[in-house]
PDB file of C-alpha atoms and ligand atoms in Angstrom:
ATOM      1  CA  MET A   1      76.529  90.408 150.420  1.00  0.00           C
ATOM      2  CA  LYS A   2      77.827  87.438 152.322  1.00  0.00           C
ATOM      3  CA  ALA A   3      81.561  86.786 152.064  1.00  0.00           C
ATOM      4  CA  LEU A   4      82.476  83.572 150.057  1.00  0.00           C
ATOM      5  CA  ASP A   5      84.310  81.175 152.217  1.00  0.00           C
ATOM      6  CA  PRO A   6      87.539  79.994 150.161  1.00  0.00           C
ATOM      7  CA  GLU A   7      87.750  76.675 151.306  1.00  0.00           C
ATOM      8  CA  ARG A   8      84.006  75.859 150.484  1.00  0.00           C
ATOM      9  CA  PHE A   9      84.522  77.604 147.093  1.00  0.00           C
ATOM     10  CA  THR A  10      87.295  75.627 146.051  1.00  0.00           C
ATOM     11  CA  ASP A  11      85.568  72.336 147.326  1.00  0.00           C
ATOM     12  CA  TYR A  12      82.408  73.445 145.095  1.00  0.00           C
ATOM     13  CA  ILE A  13      84.694  73.788 142.006  1.00  0.00           C
ATOM     14  CA  GLU A  14      86.597  70.289 142.681  1.00  0.00           C
ATOM     15  CA  ASN A  15      83.369  68.635 143.335  1.00  0.00           C
ATOM     16  CA  THR A  16      81.587  69.401 140.329  1.00  0.00           C
ATOM     17  CA  ALA A  17      84.623  69.011 138.210  1.00  0.00           C
ATOM     18  CA  ARG A  18      84.961  65.552 139.984  1.00  0.00           C
ATOM     19  CA  THR A  19      81.365  64.443 139.346  1.00  0.00           C
ATOM     20  CA  VAL A  20      81.638  65.448 135.478  1.00  0.00           C
ATOM     21  CA  VAL A  21      84.674  63.203 135.329  1.00  0.00           C
ATOM     22  CA  GLU A  22      83.171  60.288 137.171  1.00  0.00           C
ATOM     23  CA  MET A  23      79.571  60.743 135.782  1.00  0.00           C
ATOM     24  CA  TYR A  24      80.650  60.752 132.197  1.00  0.00           C
ATOM     25  CA  GLU A  25      83.689  58.593 132.566  1.00  0.00           C
ATOM     26  CA  LEU A  26      86.103  61.182 131.021  1.00  0.00           C
ATOM     27  CA  ILE A  27      89.259  59.126 131.854  1.00  0.00           C
ATOM     28  CA  LYS A  28      89.744  55.517 132.148  1.00  0.00           C
ATOM     29  CA  PRO A  29      92.631  54.080 134.348  1.00  0.00           C
ATOM     30  CA  GLY A  30      96.111  53.962 132.836  1.00  0.00           C
ATOM     31  CA  GLU A  31      95.301  56.497 130.246  1.00  0.00           C
ATOM     32  CA  MET A  32      97.579  59.721 129.277  1.00  0.00           C
ATOM     33  CA  VAL A  33      95.477  62.896 129.479  1.00  0.00           C
ATOM     34  CA  VAL A  34      97.090  66.046 127.512  1.00  0.00           C
ATOM     35  CA  VAL A  35      95.777  69.292 128.586  1.00  0.00           C
ATOM     36  CA  GLY A  36      95.661  72.184 126.060  1.00  0.00           C
ATOM     37  CA  LEU A  37      97.397  74.908 128.317  1.00  0.00           C
ATOM     38  CA  SER A  38      97.068  78.421 127.232  1.00  0.00           C
ATOM     39  CA  GLY A  39      97.937  80.151 130.639  1.00  0.00           C
ATOM     40  CA  GLY A  40      94.671  81.560 130.945  1.00  0.00           C
ATOM     41  CA  LYS A  41      92.244  80.804 134.011  1.00  0.00           C
ATOM     42  CA  ASP A  42      90.446  78.033 132.634  1.00  0.00           C
ATOM     43  CA  SER A  43      93.304  75.843 131.300  1.00  0.00           C
ATOM     44  CA  ILE A  44      95.213  76.663 134.599  1.00  0.00           C
ATOM     45  CA  LEU A  45      92.081  75.354 136.854  1.00  0.00           C
ATOM     46  CA  THR A  46      91.801  72.227 134.291  1.00  0.00           C
ATOM     47  CA  LEU A  47      95.484  71.420 134.885  1.00  0.00           C
ATOM     48  CA  ASN A  48      95.105  72.344 138.497  1.00  0.00           C
ATOM     49  CA  LEU A  49      91.856  69.778 138.851  1.00  0.00           C
ATOM     50  CA  LEU A  50      93.356  67.088 136.948  1.00  0.00           C
ATOM     51  CA  SER A  51      96.630  66.990 138.941  1.00  0.00           C
ATOM     52  CA  LYS A  52      94.795  66.765 142.052  1.00  0.00           C
ATOM     53  CA  PHE A  53      92.776  63.883 140.565  1.00  0.00           C
ATOM     54  CA  ARG A  54      95.410  61.894 138.654  1.00  0.00           C
ATOM     55  CA  GLU A  55      96.079  59.665 141.623  1.00  0.00           C
ATOM     56  CA  ASP A  56      92.482  58.899 142.552  1.00  0.00           C
ATOM     57  CA  PHE A  57      91.669  57.996 138.681  1.00  0.00           C
ATOM     58  CA  ASN A  58      95.160  56.611 137.952  1.00  0.00           C
ATOM     59  CA  PHE A  59      96.105  58.651 134.855  1.00  0.00           C
ATOM     60  CA  GLU A  60      99.397  60.072 133.383  1.00  0.00           C
ATOM     61  CA  LEU A  61      99.080  63.932 132.804  1.00  0.00           C
ATOM     62  CA  LYS A  62     100.903  66.223 130.423  1.00  0.00           C
ATOM     63  CA  ALA A  63     100.282  69.600 128.677  1.00  0.00           C
ATOM     64  CA  VAL A  64     100.833  71.552 125.488  1.00  0.00           C
ATOM     65  CA  SER A  65     100.953  74.907 124.608  1.00  0.00           C
ATOM     66  CA  ILE A  66     100.233  76.806 121.543  1.00  0.00           C
ATOM     67  CA  ASP A  67     101.707  80.009 120.531  1.00  0.00           C
ATOM     68  CA  GLU A  68      99.463  81.460 117.770  1.00  0.00           C
ATOM     69  CA  GLY A  69     101.980  84.747 117.417  1.00  0.00           C
ATOM     70  CA  ILE A  70      99.662  87.331 118.949  1.00  0.00           C
ATOM     71  CA  SER A  71     101.885  90.250 119.726  1.00  0.00           C
ATOM     72  CA  GLY A  72     101.511  91.953 123.291  1.00  0.00           C
ATOM     73  CA  TYR A  73      99.423  89.107 124.357  1.00  0.00           C
ATOM     74  CA  ARG A  74     100.321  85.512 123.872  1.00  0.00           C
ATOM     75  CA  ALA A  75     103.704  85.789 125.356  1.00  0.00           C
ATOM     76  CA  ASP A  76     102.333  86.394 128.865  1.00  0.00           C
ATOM     77  CA  GLY A  77     100.068  83.141 128.622  1.00  0.00           C
ATOM     78  CA  ILE A  78     103.085  81.024 127.541  1.00  0.00           C
ATOM     79  CA  LYS A  79     105.112  82.368 130.728  1.00  0.00           C
ATOM     80  CA  ALA A  80     102.191  81.751 132.972  1.00  0.00           C
ATOM     81  CA  ALA A  81     101.741  78.068 131.445  1.00  0.00           C
ATOM     82  CA  ARG A  82     105.511  77.224 131.847  1.00  0.00           C
ATOM     83  CA  LYS A  83     105.535  78.333 135.488  1.00  0.00           C
ATOM     84  CA  PHE A  84     101.886  76.255 136.225  1.00  0.00           C
ATOM     85  CA  ALA A  85     103.012  73.225 134.474  1.00  0.00           C
ATOM     86  CA  SER A  86     106.317  73.292 136.266  1.00  0.00           C
ATOM     87  CA  ASP A  87     104.689  74.028 139.950  1.00  0.00           C
ATOM     88  CA  MET A  88     102.419  70.745 139.229  1.00  0.00           C
ATOM     89  CA  ASP A  89     105.430  68.883 137.953  1.00  0.00           C
ATOM     90  CA  VAL A  90     103.719  68.366 134.651  1.00  0.00           C
ATOM     91  CA  GLU A  91     105.952  67.929 131.359  1.00  0.00           C
ATOM     92  CA  LEU A  92     104.877  70.777 128.782  1.00  0.00           C
ATOM     93  CA  ILE A  93     105.217  70.680 125.129  1.00  0.00           C
ATOM     94  CA  GLU A  94     105.381  74.193 123.319  1.00  0.00           C
ATOM     95  CA  LYS A  95     104.659  74.550 119.607  1.00  0.00           C
ATOM     96  CA  SER A  96     103.795  77.620 117.676  1.00  0.00           C
ATOM     97  CA  PHE A  97     101.971  78.695 114.400  1.00  0.00           C
ATOM     98  CA  LYS A  98     105.506  80.329 113.079  1.00  0.00           C
ATOM     99  CA  GLU A  99     107.257  77.082 113.703  1.00  0.00           C
ATOM    100  CA  GLU A 100     104.283  74.630 111.996  1.00  0.00           C
ATOM    101  CA  PHE A 101     103.122  76.875 109.284  1.00  0.00           C
ATOM    102  CA  ASP A 102     105.433  79.654 108.735  1.00  0.00           C
ATOM    103  CA  PHE A 103     103.264  82.504 109.869  1.00  0.00           C
ATOM    104  CA  THR A 104     101.815  83.967 113.163  1.00  0.00           C
ATOM    105  CA  LEU A 105      98.290  84.912 113.281  1.00  0.00           C
ATOM    106  CA  ASP A 106      98.996  88.636 113.209  1.00  0.00           C
ATOM    107  CA  ASP A 107     100.545  87.771 109.719  1.00  0.00           C
ATOM    108  CA  ILE A 108      97.293  86.552 108.572  1.00  0.00           C
ATOM    109  CA  VAL A 109      94.641  88.105 110.536  1.00  0.00           C
ATOM    110  CA  ASN A 110      93.554  90.909 108.005  1.00  0.00           C
ATOM    111  CA  GLN A 111      92.430  88.100 105.526  1.00  0.00           C
ATOM    112  CA  TYR A 112      89.511  87.347 107.956  1.00  0.00           C
ATOM    113  CA  LYS A 113      86.575  88.877 109.244  1.00  0.00           C
ATOM    114  CA  SER A 114      87.472  87.608 112.656  1.00  0.00           C
ATOM    115  CA  GLY A 115      91.099  86.393 113.958  1.00  0.00           C
ATOM    116  CA  CYS A 116      89.262  83.743 115.844  1.00  0.00           C
ATOM    117  CA  ILE A 117      88.351  82.053 112.484  1.00  0.00           C
ATOM    118  CA  PRO A 118      92.199  81.110 111.437  1.00  0.00           C
ATOM    119  CA  CYS A 119      92.873  80.968 114.796  1.00  0.00           C
ATOM    120  CA  GLY A 120      90.457  78.206 115.760  1.00  0.00           C
ATOM    121  CA  VAL A 121      91.076  76.115 112.815  1.00  0.00           C
ATOM    122  CA  PHE A 122      94.805  76.090 113.291  1.00  0.00           C
ATOM    123  CA  ARG A 123      94.957  75.883 116.852  1.00  0.00           C
ATOM    124  CA  ARG A 124      92.720  72.898 116.855  1.00  0.00           C
ATOM    125  CA  TYR A 125      94.829  71.129 114.168  1.00  0.00           C
ATOM    126  CA  LEU A 126      97.927  71.844 116.188  1.00  0.00           C
ATOM    127  CA  LEU A 127      96.693  70.554 119.519  1.00  0.00           C
ATOM    128  CA  ASN A 128      95.497  67.591 118.226  1.00  0.00           C
ATOM    129  CA  LYS A 129      98.619  66.678 115.929  1.00  0.00           C
ATOM    130  CA  THR A 130     100.554  67.420 118.931  1.00  0.00           C
ATOM    131  CA  ALA A 131      98.648  65.445 121.494  1.00  0.00           C
ATOM    132  CA  PHE A 132      98.362  62.482 119.126  1.00  0.00           C
ATOM    133  CA  GLU A 133     102.429  62.571 118.524  1.00  0.00           C
ATOM    134  CA  MET A 134     102.549  62.542 122.541  1.00  0.00           C
ATOM    135  CA  GLY A 135     100.538  59.531 122.924  1.00  0.00           C
ATOM    136  CA  ALA A 136      97.477  61.022 124.576  1.00  0.00           C
ATOM    137  CA  ASP A 137      94.283  59.086 124.805  1.00  0.00           C
ATOM    138  CA  LYS A 138      92.300  62.122 125.990  1.00  0.00           C
ATOM    139  CA  LEU A 139      92.902  66.034 125.071  1.00  0.00           C
ATOM    140  CA  ALA A 140      91.698  67.809 128.121  1.00  0.00           C
ATOM    141  CA  THR A 141      90.582  71.523 127.273  1.00  0.00           C
ATOM    142  CA  GLY A 142      89.517  74.474 129.638  1.00  0.00           C
ATOM    143  CA  HIS A 143      85.912  74.985 127.948  1.00  0.00           C
ATOM    144  CA  ASN A 144      83.532  76.030 130.880  1.00  0.00           C
ATOM    145  CA  LEU A 145      79.682  76.175 130.821  1.00  0.00           C
ATOM    146  CA  ASP A 146      79.664  79.519 129.135  1.00  0.00           C
ATOM    147  CA  ASP A 147      81.913  78.287 126.247  1.00  0.00           C
ATOM    148  CA  GLU A 148      79.633  75.410 125.849  1.00  0.00           C
ATOM    149  CA  ILE A 149      76.516  77.244 125.759  1.00  0.00           C
ATOM    150  CA  GLN A 150      77.969  80.103 123.584  1.00  0.00           C
ATOM    151  CA  SER A 151      79.176  77.728 121.041  1.00  0.00           C
ATOM    152  CA  PHE A 152      75.911  75.707 121.299  1.00  0.00           C
ATOM    153  CA  LEU A 153      73.965  78.688 120.404  1.00  0.00           C
ATOM    154  CA  MET A 154      76.100  80.037 117.840  1.00  0.00           C
ATOM    155  CA  SER A 155      75.885  76.939 115.927  1.00  0.00           C
ATOM    156  CA  PHE A 156      71.993  76.840 116.550  1.00  0.00           C
ATOM    157  CA  ALA A 157      72.022  80.526 115.155  1.00  0.00           C
ATOM    158  CA  ARG A 158      74.131  79.342 111.922  1.00  0.00           C
ATOM    159  CA  ALA A 159      72.129  76.046 111.567  1.00  0.00           C
ATOM    160  CA  ASP A 160      75.087  74.234 111.994  1.00  0.00           C
ATOM    161  CA  PHE A 161      73.649  70.927 113.032  1.00  0.00           C
ATOM    162  CA  ARG A 162      76.998  69.059 112.138  1.00  0.00           C
ATOM    163  CA  ARG A 163      78.453  70.831 115.091  1.00  0.00           C
ATOM    164  CA  PHE A 164      75.670  69.325 117.661  1.00  0.00           C
ATOM    165  CA  THR A 165      78.121  66.181 117.852  1.00  0.00           C
ATOM    166  CA  LYS A 166      80.955  68.253 119.153  1.00  0.00           C
ATOM    167  CA  PHE A 167      79.066  69.394 122.259  1.00  0.00           C
ATOM    168  CA  GLY A 168      79.135  67.221 125.632  1.00  0.00           C
ATOM    169  CA  PRO A 169      81.773  66.938 128.271  1.00  0.00           C
ATOM    170  CA  LYS A 170      83.229  64.040 126.038  1.00  0.00           C
ATOM    171  CA  LEU A 171      83.743  63.222 122.551  1.00  0.00           C
ATOM    172  CA  ASP A 172      84.151  59.699 121.277  1.00  0.00           C
ATOM    173  CA  ARG A 173      87.067  58.423 119.204  1.00  0.00           C
ATOM    174  CA  ILE A 174      85.798  58.710 115.690  1.00  0.00           C
ATOM    175  CA  HIS A 175      89.135  58.281 113.969  1.00  0.00           C
ATOM    176  CA  PRO A 176      92.594  56.514 115.162  1.00  0.00           C
ATOM    177  CA  LYS A 177      94.377  60.004 114.807  1.00  0.00           C
ATOM    178  CA  LEU A 178      91.590  62.250 116.354  1.00  0.00           C
ATOM    179  CA  VAL A 179      92.322  62.236 120.057  1.00  0.00           C
ATOM    180  CA  PRO A 180      88.804  62.531 121.844  1.00  0.00           C
ATOM    181  CA  ARG A 181      88.559  65.830 123.982  1.00  0.00           C
ATOM    182  CA  ILE A 182      86.938  66.006 127.587  1.00  0.00           C
ATOM    183  CA  LYS A 183      86.038  69.072 129.180  1.00  0.00           C
ATOM    184  CA  PRO A 184      86.525  68.676 133.096  1.00  0.00           C
ATOM    185  CA  LEU A 185      84.985  72.194 133.593  1.00  0.00           C
ATOM    186  CA  TRP A 186      81.621  71.592 131.576  1.00  0.00           C
ATOM    187  CA  LYS A 187      79.450  72.636 134.401  1.00  0.00           C
ATOM    188  CA  ILE A 188      81.226  75.506 135.992  1.00  0.00           C
ATOM    189  CA  PRO A 189      80.653  78.875 135.193  1.00  0.00           C
ATOM    190  CA  GLU A 190      83.115  81.165 133.675  1.00  0.00           C
ATOM    191  CA  ARG A 191      82.647  83.602 136.578  1.00  0.00           C
ATOM    192  CA  ASP A 192      83.275  80.908 139.158  1.00  0.00           C
ATOM    193  CA  VAL A 193      86.370  79.663 137.593  1.00  0.00           C
ATOM    194  CA  GLY A 194      87.740  83.766 137.838  1.00  0.00           C
ATOM    195  CA  ILE A 195      86.621  83.561 141.407  1.00  0.00           C
ATOM    196  CA  TRP A 196      88.567  80.664 141.894  1.00  0.00           C
ATOM    197  CA  ALA A 197      91.653  82.144 140.369  1.00  0.00           C
ATOM    198  CA  VAL A 198      91.368  85.566 142.274  1.00  0.00           C
ATOM    199  CA  MET A 199      90.337  83.716 145.731  1.00  0.00           C
ATOM    200  CA  ASN A 200      93.368  81.438 145.553  1.00  0.00           C
ATOM    201  CA  GLY A 201      95.820  84.082 144.322  1.00  0.00           C
ATOM    202  CA  VAL A 202      96.482  82.203 141.298  1.00  0.00           C
ATOM    203  CA  ASP A 203      98.567  84.184 139.068  1.00  0.00           C
ATOM    204  CA  VAL A 204      96.825  83.403 135.715  1.00  0.00           C
ATOM    205  CA  HIS A 205      97.064  85.377 132.380  1.00  0.00           C
ATOM    206  CA  PHE A 206      93.766  87.418 132.696  1.00  0.00           C
ATOM    207  CA  ALA A 207      94.435  90.060 129.549  1.00  0.00           C
ATOM    208  CA  GLU A 208      91.611  89.731 126.767  1.00  0.00           C
ATOM    209  CA  CYS A 209      92.891  88.740 123.416  1.00  0.00           C
ATOM    210  CA  PRO A 210      92.978  91.720 121.067  1.00  0.00           C
ATOM    211  CA  TYR A 211      91.152  90.115 118.661  1.00  0.00           C
ATOM    212  CA  SER A 212      88.454  88.702 120.587  1.00  0.00           C
ATOM    213  CA  HIS A 213      86.164  91.827 120.597  1.00  0.00           C
ATOM    214  CA  SER A 214      85.414  91.275 116.539  1.00  0.00           C
ATOM    215  CA  SER A 215      84.136  87.667 117.167  1.00  0.00           C
ATOM    216  CA  LEU A 216      80.390  86.417 117.210  1.00  0.00           C
ATOM    217  CA  ARG A 217      81.498  84.755 120.541  1.00  0.00           C
ATOM    218  CA  ALA A 218      82.034  87.764 121.961  1.00  0.00           C
ATOM    219  CA  LYS A 219      78.574  88.950 121.060  1.00  0.00           C
ATOM    220  CA  MET A 220      77.026  85.910 122.192  1.00  0.00           C
ATOM    221  CA  LYS A 221      78.466  86.273 125.601  1.00  0.00           C
ATOM    222  CA  ASN A 222      77.620  89.690 126.076  1.00  0.00           C
ATOM    223  CA  TYR A 223      74.006  88.584 125.706  1.00  0.00           C
ATOM    224  CA  LEU A 224      74.371  85.697 127.738  1.00  0.00           C
ATOM    225  CA  ASN A 225      75.689  87.540 130.436  1.00  0.00           C
ATOM    226  CA  ASN A 226      73.204  90.209 130.083  1.00  0.00           C
ATOM    227  CA  LEU A 227      70.284  87.526 130.197  1.00  0.00           C
ATOM    228  CA  GLU A 228      72.110  86.005 133.327  1.00  0.00           C
ATOM    229  CA  SER A 229      72.371  89.446 135.336  1.00  0.00           C
ATOM    230  CA  ARG A 230      68.382  89.639 134.803  1.00  0.00           C
ATOM    231  CA  ARG A 231      67.660  86.222 135.655  1.00  0.00           C
ATOM    232  CA  GLN A 232      70.462  84.179 137.614  1.00  0.00           C
ATOM    233  CA  GLY A 233      70.639  80.690 136.545  1.00  0.00           C
ATOM    234  CA  THR A 234      69.611  81.049 132.829  1.00  0.00           C
ATOM    235  CA  LYS A 235      72.929  79.810 131.501  1.00  0.00           C
ATOM    236  CA  LEU A 236      72.801  76.567 133.531  1.00  0.00           C
ATOM    237  CA  SER A 237      69.201  76.094 132.554  1.00  0.00           C
ATOM    238  CA  ILE A 238      70.308  76.642 128.896  1.00  0.00           C
ATOM    239  CA  LEU A 239      72.820  73.847 129.108  1.00  0.00           C
ATOM    240  CA  GLN A 240      70.543  71.315 130.845  1.00  0.00           C
ATOM    241  CA  SER A 241      67.867  72.186 128.252  1.00  0.00           C
ATOM    242  CA  PHE A 242      70.535  71.390 125.520  1.00  0.00           C
ATOM    243  CA  ASP A 243      71.615  68.184 127.398  1.00  0.00           C
ATOM    244  CA  LYS A 244      68.216  66.917 127.904  1.00  0.00           C
ATOM    245  CA  SER A 245      66.741  67.744 124.309  1.00  0.00           C
ATOM    246  CA  PHE A 246      69.695  66.316 122.171  1.00  0.00           C
ATOM    247  CA  GLU A 247      70.544  62.659 121.924  1.00  0.00           C
ATOM    248  CA  PHE A 248      74.243  63.223 121.271  1.00  0.00           C
ATOM    249  CA  PRO A 249      74.366  60.965 118.116  1.00  0.00           C
ATOM    250  CA  LYS A 250      76.731  57.842 118.783  1.00  0.00           C
ATOM    251  CA  LYS A 251      77.692  57.698 115.092  1.00  0.00           C
ATOM    252  CA  ARG A 252      79.473  61.352 114.671  1.00  0.00           C
ATOM    253  CA  ILE A 253      80.694  62.623 111.332  1.00  0.00           C
ATOM    254  CA  LYS A 254      82.633  59.943 109.136  1.00  0.00           C
ATOM    255  CA  MET A 255      85.986  60.767 109.207  1.00  0.00           C
ATOM    256  CA  GLY A 256      88.887  60.113 107.039  1.00  0.00           C
ATOM    257  CA  GLU A 257      92.355  61.594 106.513  1.00  0.00           C
ATOM    258  CA  CYS A 258      93.249  64.830 104.424  1.00  0.00           C
ATOM    259  CA  THR A 259      95.258  63.904 101.364  1.00  0.00           C
ATOM    260  CA  ARG A 260      97.639  66.678 101.587  1.00  0.00           C
ATOM    261  CA  CYS A 261      98.924  66.280 105.427  1.00  0.00           C
ATOM    262  CA  GLY A 262      97.134  63.154 106.431  1.00  0.00           C
ATOM    263  CA  GLU A 263      95.577  64.604 109.487  1.00  0.00           C
ATOM    264  CA  PRO A 264      91.881  63.477 110.431  1.00  0.00           C
ATOM    265  CA  SER A 265      89.210  65.151 108.197  1.00  0.00           C
ATOM    266  CA  SER A 266      85.807  64.851 107.250  1.00  0.00           C
ATOM    267  CA  LEU A 267      86.584  66.432 103.780  1.00  0.00           C
ATOM    268  CA  SER A 268      89.200  65.252 101.397  1.00  0.00           C
ATOM    269  CA  ILE A 269      91.272  68.202 101.973  1.00  0.00           C
ATOM    270  CA  CYS A 270      91.293  69.679 105.502  1.00  0.00           C
ATOM    271  CA  LYS A 271      90.318  73.187 106.711  1.00  0.00           C
ATOM    272  CA  ALA A 272      93.922  73.925 107.962  1.00  0.00           C
ATOM    273  CA  CYS A 273      95.436  73.035 104.443  1.00  0.00           C
ATOM    274  CA  GLU A 274      92.479  74.524 102.514  1.00  0.00           C
ATOM    275  CA  MET A 275      93.203  77.640 104.684  1.00  0.00           C
ATOM    276  CA  ILE A 276      97.051  77.329 104.227  1.00  0.00           C
ATOM    277  CA  GLU A 277      96.460  77.431 100.504  1.00  0.00           C
ATOM    278  CA  GLU A 278      94.324  80.694 100.538  1.00  0.00           C
ATOM    279  CA  ILE A 279      97.016  82.378 102.682  1.00  0.00           C
ATOM    280  CA  ASN A 280      99.877  81.429 100.615  1.00  0.00           C
ATOM    281  CA  LYS A 281      98.354  82.402  97.258  1.00  0.00           C
ATOM    282  CA  SER A 282      97.967  85.832  98.863  1.00  0.00           C
ATOM    283  CA  ARG A 283     101.488  86.172  99.939  1.00  0.00           C
TER     284      ARG A 283
HETATM  285 FE1  LIG B   1      92.366  83.268 119.171  1.00  0.00          FE
HETATM  286 FE2  LIG B   1      89.950  84.436 118.829  1.00  0.00          FE
HETATM  287 FE3  LIG B   1      90.922  82.997 121.356  1.00  0.00          FE
HETATM  288 FE4  LIG B   1      92.076  85.354 120.397  1.00  0.00          FE
HETATM  289  S1  LIG B   1      90.243  85.402 120.927  1.00  0.00           S
HETATM  290  S2  LIG B   1      93.066  83.726 121.292  1.00  0.00           S
HETATM  291  S3  LIG B   1      92.189  85.215 118.097  1.00  0.00           S
HETATM  292  S4  LIG B   1      90.331  82.557 119.240  1.00  0.00           S
END
């Protein structure tokens, strides 16, 4: 097998992300972009690429890290996030479930079939709230090609059509307090993100979350990896089919504000407040 040329590989990664940023107009001049920085390879690559693009596209860059409270796992990620933000001269704001909600993910995980359910709800809530408070115009996440098609197929399998509006490299602003998300790694497979990190000697947090095995996403990931190993290019084909078959609705779900916390929500009480109530009842 021919060895990969590190320089050419890094160019491919940069050019792929740059094309997505340009083609889908992810960032406008003068905007402030906040990266959700977990310290894992995807978010570190996102920060790395955006810090290289910031002069060309003329935008300000900051980052936010969320500590969900997963013992033996998250602390190393936060350490990596601090190091990379400082290396790239990017201001990093840190938030935690404990500080915001008065519980850690470890405290509440047994109440759910999968830890990813509360983790996703509370992390999205806190990321958006913090990015909004920081004055962000865009919230950049490390979602790669694999993440996107896993999410898409999971929604497909659940007939959760409302979620289809959340796919694509850029989400529109549908509420003044909901910071639009952008996904610069949208066309980059997870495997290539890993190769980039190893090839460049980037000291990212590679450990697996102890709660990841129980999720539907983990099963979907195995299934897709299996398919890809039998027929190379399957994942990209799924993304392309999806991209061509669905017109992302311009009018997304109608958003209002949660009557309890005031955060953007399509329901009168947002999912985070609903879950906090359940958690508090069972304490
Ligand atoms: Fe949270 Fe699940 Fe990711 Fe772990 S794998 S950090 S529980 S979303």
